[in-house]
PDB file of C-alpha atoms in Angstrom:
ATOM      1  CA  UNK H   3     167.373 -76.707  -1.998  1.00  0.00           C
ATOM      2  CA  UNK H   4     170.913 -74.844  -3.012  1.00  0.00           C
ATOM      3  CA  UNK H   5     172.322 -75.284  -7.274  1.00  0.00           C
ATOM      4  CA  UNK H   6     174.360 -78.614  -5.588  1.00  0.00           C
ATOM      5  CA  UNK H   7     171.128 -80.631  -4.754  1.00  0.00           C
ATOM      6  CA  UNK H   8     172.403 -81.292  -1.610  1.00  0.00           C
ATOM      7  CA  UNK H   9     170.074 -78.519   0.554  1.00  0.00           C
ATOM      8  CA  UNK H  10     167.178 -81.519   1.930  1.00  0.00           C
ATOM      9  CA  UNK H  11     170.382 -82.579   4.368  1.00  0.00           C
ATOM     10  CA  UNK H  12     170.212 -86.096   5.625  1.00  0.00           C
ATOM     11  CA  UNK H  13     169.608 -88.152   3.340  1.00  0.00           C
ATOM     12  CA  UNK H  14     166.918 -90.449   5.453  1.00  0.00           C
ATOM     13  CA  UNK H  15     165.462 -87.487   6.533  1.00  0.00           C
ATOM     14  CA  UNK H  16     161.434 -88.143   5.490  1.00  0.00           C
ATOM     15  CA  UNK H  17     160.600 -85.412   3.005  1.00  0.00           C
ATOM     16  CA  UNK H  18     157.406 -84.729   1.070  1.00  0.00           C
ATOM     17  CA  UNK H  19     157.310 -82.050  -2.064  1.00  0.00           C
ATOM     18  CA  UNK H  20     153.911 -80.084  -2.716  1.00  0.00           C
ATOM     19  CA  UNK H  21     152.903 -78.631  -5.949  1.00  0.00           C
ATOM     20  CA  UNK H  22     154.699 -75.009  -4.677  1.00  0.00           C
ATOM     21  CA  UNK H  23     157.454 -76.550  -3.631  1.00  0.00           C
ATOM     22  CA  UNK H  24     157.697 -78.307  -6.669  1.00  0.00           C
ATOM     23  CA  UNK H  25     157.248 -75.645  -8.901  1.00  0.00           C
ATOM     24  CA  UNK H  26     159.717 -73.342  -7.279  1.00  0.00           C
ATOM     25  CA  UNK H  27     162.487 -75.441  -7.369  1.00  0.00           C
ATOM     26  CA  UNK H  28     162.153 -76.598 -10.919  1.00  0.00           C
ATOM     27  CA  UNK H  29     160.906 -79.677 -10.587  1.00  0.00           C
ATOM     28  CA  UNK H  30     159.491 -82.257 -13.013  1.00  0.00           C
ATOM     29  CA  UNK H  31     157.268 -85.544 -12.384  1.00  0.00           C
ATOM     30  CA  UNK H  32     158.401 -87.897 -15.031  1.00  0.00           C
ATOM     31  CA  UNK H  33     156.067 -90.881 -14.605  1.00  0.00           C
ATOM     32  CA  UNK H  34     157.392 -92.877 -17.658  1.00  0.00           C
ATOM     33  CA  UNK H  35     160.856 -93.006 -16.065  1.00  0.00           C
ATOM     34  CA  UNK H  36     159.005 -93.250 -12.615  1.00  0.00           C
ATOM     35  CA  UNK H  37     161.299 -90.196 -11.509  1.00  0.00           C
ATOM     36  CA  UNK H  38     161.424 -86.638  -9.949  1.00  0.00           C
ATOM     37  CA  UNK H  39     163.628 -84.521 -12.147  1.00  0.00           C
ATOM     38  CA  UNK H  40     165.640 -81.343 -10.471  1.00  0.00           C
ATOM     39  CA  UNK H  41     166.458 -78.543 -12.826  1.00  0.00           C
ATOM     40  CA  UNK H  42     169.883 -77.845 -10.996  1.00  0.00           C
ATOM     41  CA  UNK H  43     172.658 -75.381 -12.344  1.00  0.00           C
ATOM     42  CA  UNK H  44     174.987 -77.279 -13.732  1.00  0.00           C
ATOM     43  CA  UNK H  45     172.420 -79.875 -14.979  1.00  0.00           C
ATOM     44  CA  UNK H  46     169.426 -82.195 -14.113  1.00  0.00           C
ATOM     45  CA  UNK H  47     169.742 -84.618 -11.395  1.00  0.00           C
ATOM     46  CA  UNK H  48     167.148 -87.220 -11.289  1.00  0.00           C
ATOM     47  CA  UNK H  49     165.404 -89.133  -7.768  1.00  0.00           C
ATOM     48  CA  UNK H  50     163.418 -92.352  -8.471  1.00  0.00           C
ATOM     49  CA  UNK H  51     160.553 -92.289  -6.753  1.00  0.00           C
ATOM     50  CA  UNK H  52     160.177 -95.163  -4.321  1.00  0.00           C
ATOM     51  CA  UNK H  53     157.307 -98.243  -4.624  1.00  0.00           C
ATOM     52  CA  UNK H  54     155.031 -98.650  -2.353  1.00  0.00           C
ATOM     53  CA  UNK H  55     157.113-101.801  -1.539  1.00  0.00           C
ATOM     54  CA  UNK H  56     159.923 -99.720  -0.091  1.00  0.00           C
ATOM     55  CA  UNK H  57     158.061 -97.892   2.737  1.00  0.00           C
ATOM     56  CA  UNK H  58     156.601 -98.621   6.250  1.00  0.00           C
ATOM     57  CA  UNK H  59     152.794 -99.169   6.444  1.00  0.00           C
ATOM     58  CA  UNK H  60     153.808 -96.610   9.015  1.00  0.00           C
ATOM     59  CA  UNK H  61     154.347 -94.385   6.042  1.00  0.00           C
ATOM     60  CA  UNK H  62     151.605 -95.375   3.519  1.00  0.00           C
ATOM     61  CA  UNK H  63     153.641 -98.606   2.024  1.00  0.00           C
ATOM     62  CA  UNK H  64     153.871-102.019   2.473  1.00  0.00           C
ATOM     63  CA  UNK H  65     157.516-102.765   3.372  1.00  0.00           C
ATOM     64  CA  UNK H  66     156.661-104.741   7.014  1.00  0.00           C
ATOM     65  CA  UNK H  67     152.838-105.642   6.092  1.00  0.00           C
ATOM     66  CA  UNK H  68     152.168-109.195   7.386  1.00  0.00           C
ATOM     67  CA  UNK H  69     148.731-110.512   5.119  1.00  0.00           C
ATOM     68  CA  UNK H  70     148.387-113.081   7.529  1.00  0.00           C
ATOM     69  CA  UNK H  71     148.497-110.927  10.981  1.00  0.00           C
ATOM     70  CA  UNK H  72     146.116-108.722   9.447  1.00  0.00           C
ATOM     71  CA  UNK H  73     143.704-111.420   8.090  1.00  0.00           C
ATOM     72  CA  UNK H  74     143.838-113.168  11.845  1.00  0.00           C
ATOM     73  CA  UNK H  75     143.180-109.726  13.204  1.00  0.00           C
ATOM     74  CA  UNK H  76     140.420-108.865  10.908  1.00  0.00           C
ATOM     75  CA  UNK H  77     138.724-112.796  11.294  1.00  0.00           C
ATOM     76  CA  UNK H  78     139.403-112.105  15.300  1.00  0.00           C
ATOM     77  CA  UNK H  79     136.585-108.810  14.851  1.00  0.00           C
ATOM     78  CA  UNK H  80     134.448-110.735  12.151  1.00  0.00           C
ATOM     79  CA  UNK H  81     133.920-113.407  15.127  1.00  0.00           C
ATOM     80  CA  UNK H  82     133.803-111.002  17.903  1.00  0.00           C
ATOM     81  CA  UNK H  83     130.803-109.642  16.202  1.00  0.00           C
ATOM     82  CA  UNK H  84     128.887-112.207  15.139  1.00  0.00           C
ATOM     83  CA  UNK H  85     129.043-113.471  19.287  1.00  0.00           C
ATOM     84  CA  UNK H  86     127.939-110.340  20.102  1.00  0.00           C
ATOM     85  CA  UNK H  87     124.811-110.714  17.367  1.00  0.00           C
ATOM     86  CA  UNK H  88     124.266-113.996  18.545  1.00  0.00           C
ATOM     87  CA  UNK H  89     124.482-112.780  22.041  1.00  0.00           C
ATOM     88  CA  UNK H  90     121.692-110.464  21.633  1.00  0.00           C
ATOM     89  CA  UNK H  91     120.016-112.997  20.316  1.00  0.00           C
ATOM     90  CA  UNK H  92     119.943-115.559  23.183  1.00  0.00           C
ATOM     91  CA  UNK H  93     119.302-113.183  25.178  1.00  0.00           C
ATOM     92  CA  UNK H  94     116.172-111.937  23.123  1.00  0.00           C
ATOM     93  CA  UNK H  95     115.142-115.708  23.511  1.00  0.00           C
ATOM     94  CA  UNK H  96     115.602-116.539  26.894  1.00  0.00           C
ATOM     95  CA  UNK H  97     113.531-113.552  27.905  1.00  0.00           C
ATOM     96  CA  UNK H  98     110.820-115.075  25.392  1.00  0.00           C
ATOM     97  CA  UNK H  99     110.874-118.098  27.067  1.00  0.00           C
ATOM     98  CA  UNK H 100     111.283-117.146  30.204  1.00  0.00           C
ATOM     99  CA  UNK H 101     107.648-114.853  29.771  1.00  0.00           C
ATOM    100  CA  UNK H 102     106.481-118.483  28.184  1.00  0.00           C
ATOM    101  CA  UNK H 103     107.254-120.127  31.149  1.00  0.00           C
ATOM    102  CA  UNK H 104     105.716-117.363  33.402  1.00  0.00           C
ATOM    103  CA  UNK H 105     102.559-117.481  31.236  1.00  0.00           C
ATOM    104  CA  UNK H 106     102.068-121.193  31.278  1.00  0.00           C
ATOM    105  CA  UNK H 107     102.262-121.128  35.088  1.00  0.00           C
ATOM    106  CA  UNK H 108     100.084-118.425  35.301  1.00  0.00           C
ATOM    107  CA  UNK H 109      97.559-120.537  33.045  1.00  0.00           C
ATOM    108  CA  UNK H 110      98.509-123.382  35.487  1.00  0.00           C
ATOM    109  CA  UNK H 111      97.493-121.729  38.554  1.00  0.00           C
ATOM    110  CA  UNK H 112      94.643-120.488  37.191  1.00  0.00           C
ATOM    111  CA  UNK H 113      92.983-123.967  35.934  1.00  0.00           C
ATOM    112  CA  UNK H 114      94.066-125.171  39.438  1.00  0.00           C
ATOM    113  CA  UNK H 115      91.783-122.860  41.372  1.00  0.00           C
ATOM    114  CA  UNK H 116      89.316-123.292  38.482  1.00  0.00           C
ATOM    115  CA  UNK H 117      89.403-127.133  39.653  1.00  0.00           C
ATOM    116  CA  UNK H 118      89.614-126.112  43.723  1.00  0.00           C
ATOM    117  CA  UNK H 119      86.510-124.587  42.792  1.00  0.00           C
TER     118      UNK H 119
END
């Protein structure tokens, strides 16, 4: 960044400062005025920092977060799930009753040749 605090360019170009970059350009974190401060030649120039509000979800906000999308999406896996539980389940019981079944007419048979006897 040049003296003019005009070296980041466009000004919606996405930029991100780290504790370095901070520190080597004079920078200050004022949280009670929710701010970035520059330390710039011919004075201070100040950036608000933006709310969470302002930005994409894209970008770690909330700006074009839909509750209720997300709450049909995440009721749409909750039910998916708990078919595929039950699923297994059915299953599990059809195979129990289908060995009943198989057992009863082997017990069948068997008491019919006991009879044939």
């Amino acid at each position: 960044m040049d003296s003019s605090g005009e070296g980041l360019g466009d000004k919606n170009m996405d930029f991100l400062f780290g504790l370095d970059m901070l520190k080597r350009h004079r920078c200050k974190i004022d949280l009670e005025s929710n701010s970035l401060v520059f330390a710039l030649s011919d004075g201070l120039m100040t950036t608000p920092f933006l709310h969470e509000k302002d930005l994409n979800t894209t970008k770690g906000g909330t700006r074009d977060f839909n509750a209720e999308e997300s709450n049909a999406e995440i009721q749409k896996i909750l039910e998916n799930e708990s078919a595929k539980e039950n699923g297994v389940d059915s299953k599990d019981d059809d195979m129990k009753e289908d060995d009943d079944k198989k057992a009863k007419s082997s017990d069948d048979a068997n008491s019919k040749m006991d009879v044939d006897k």
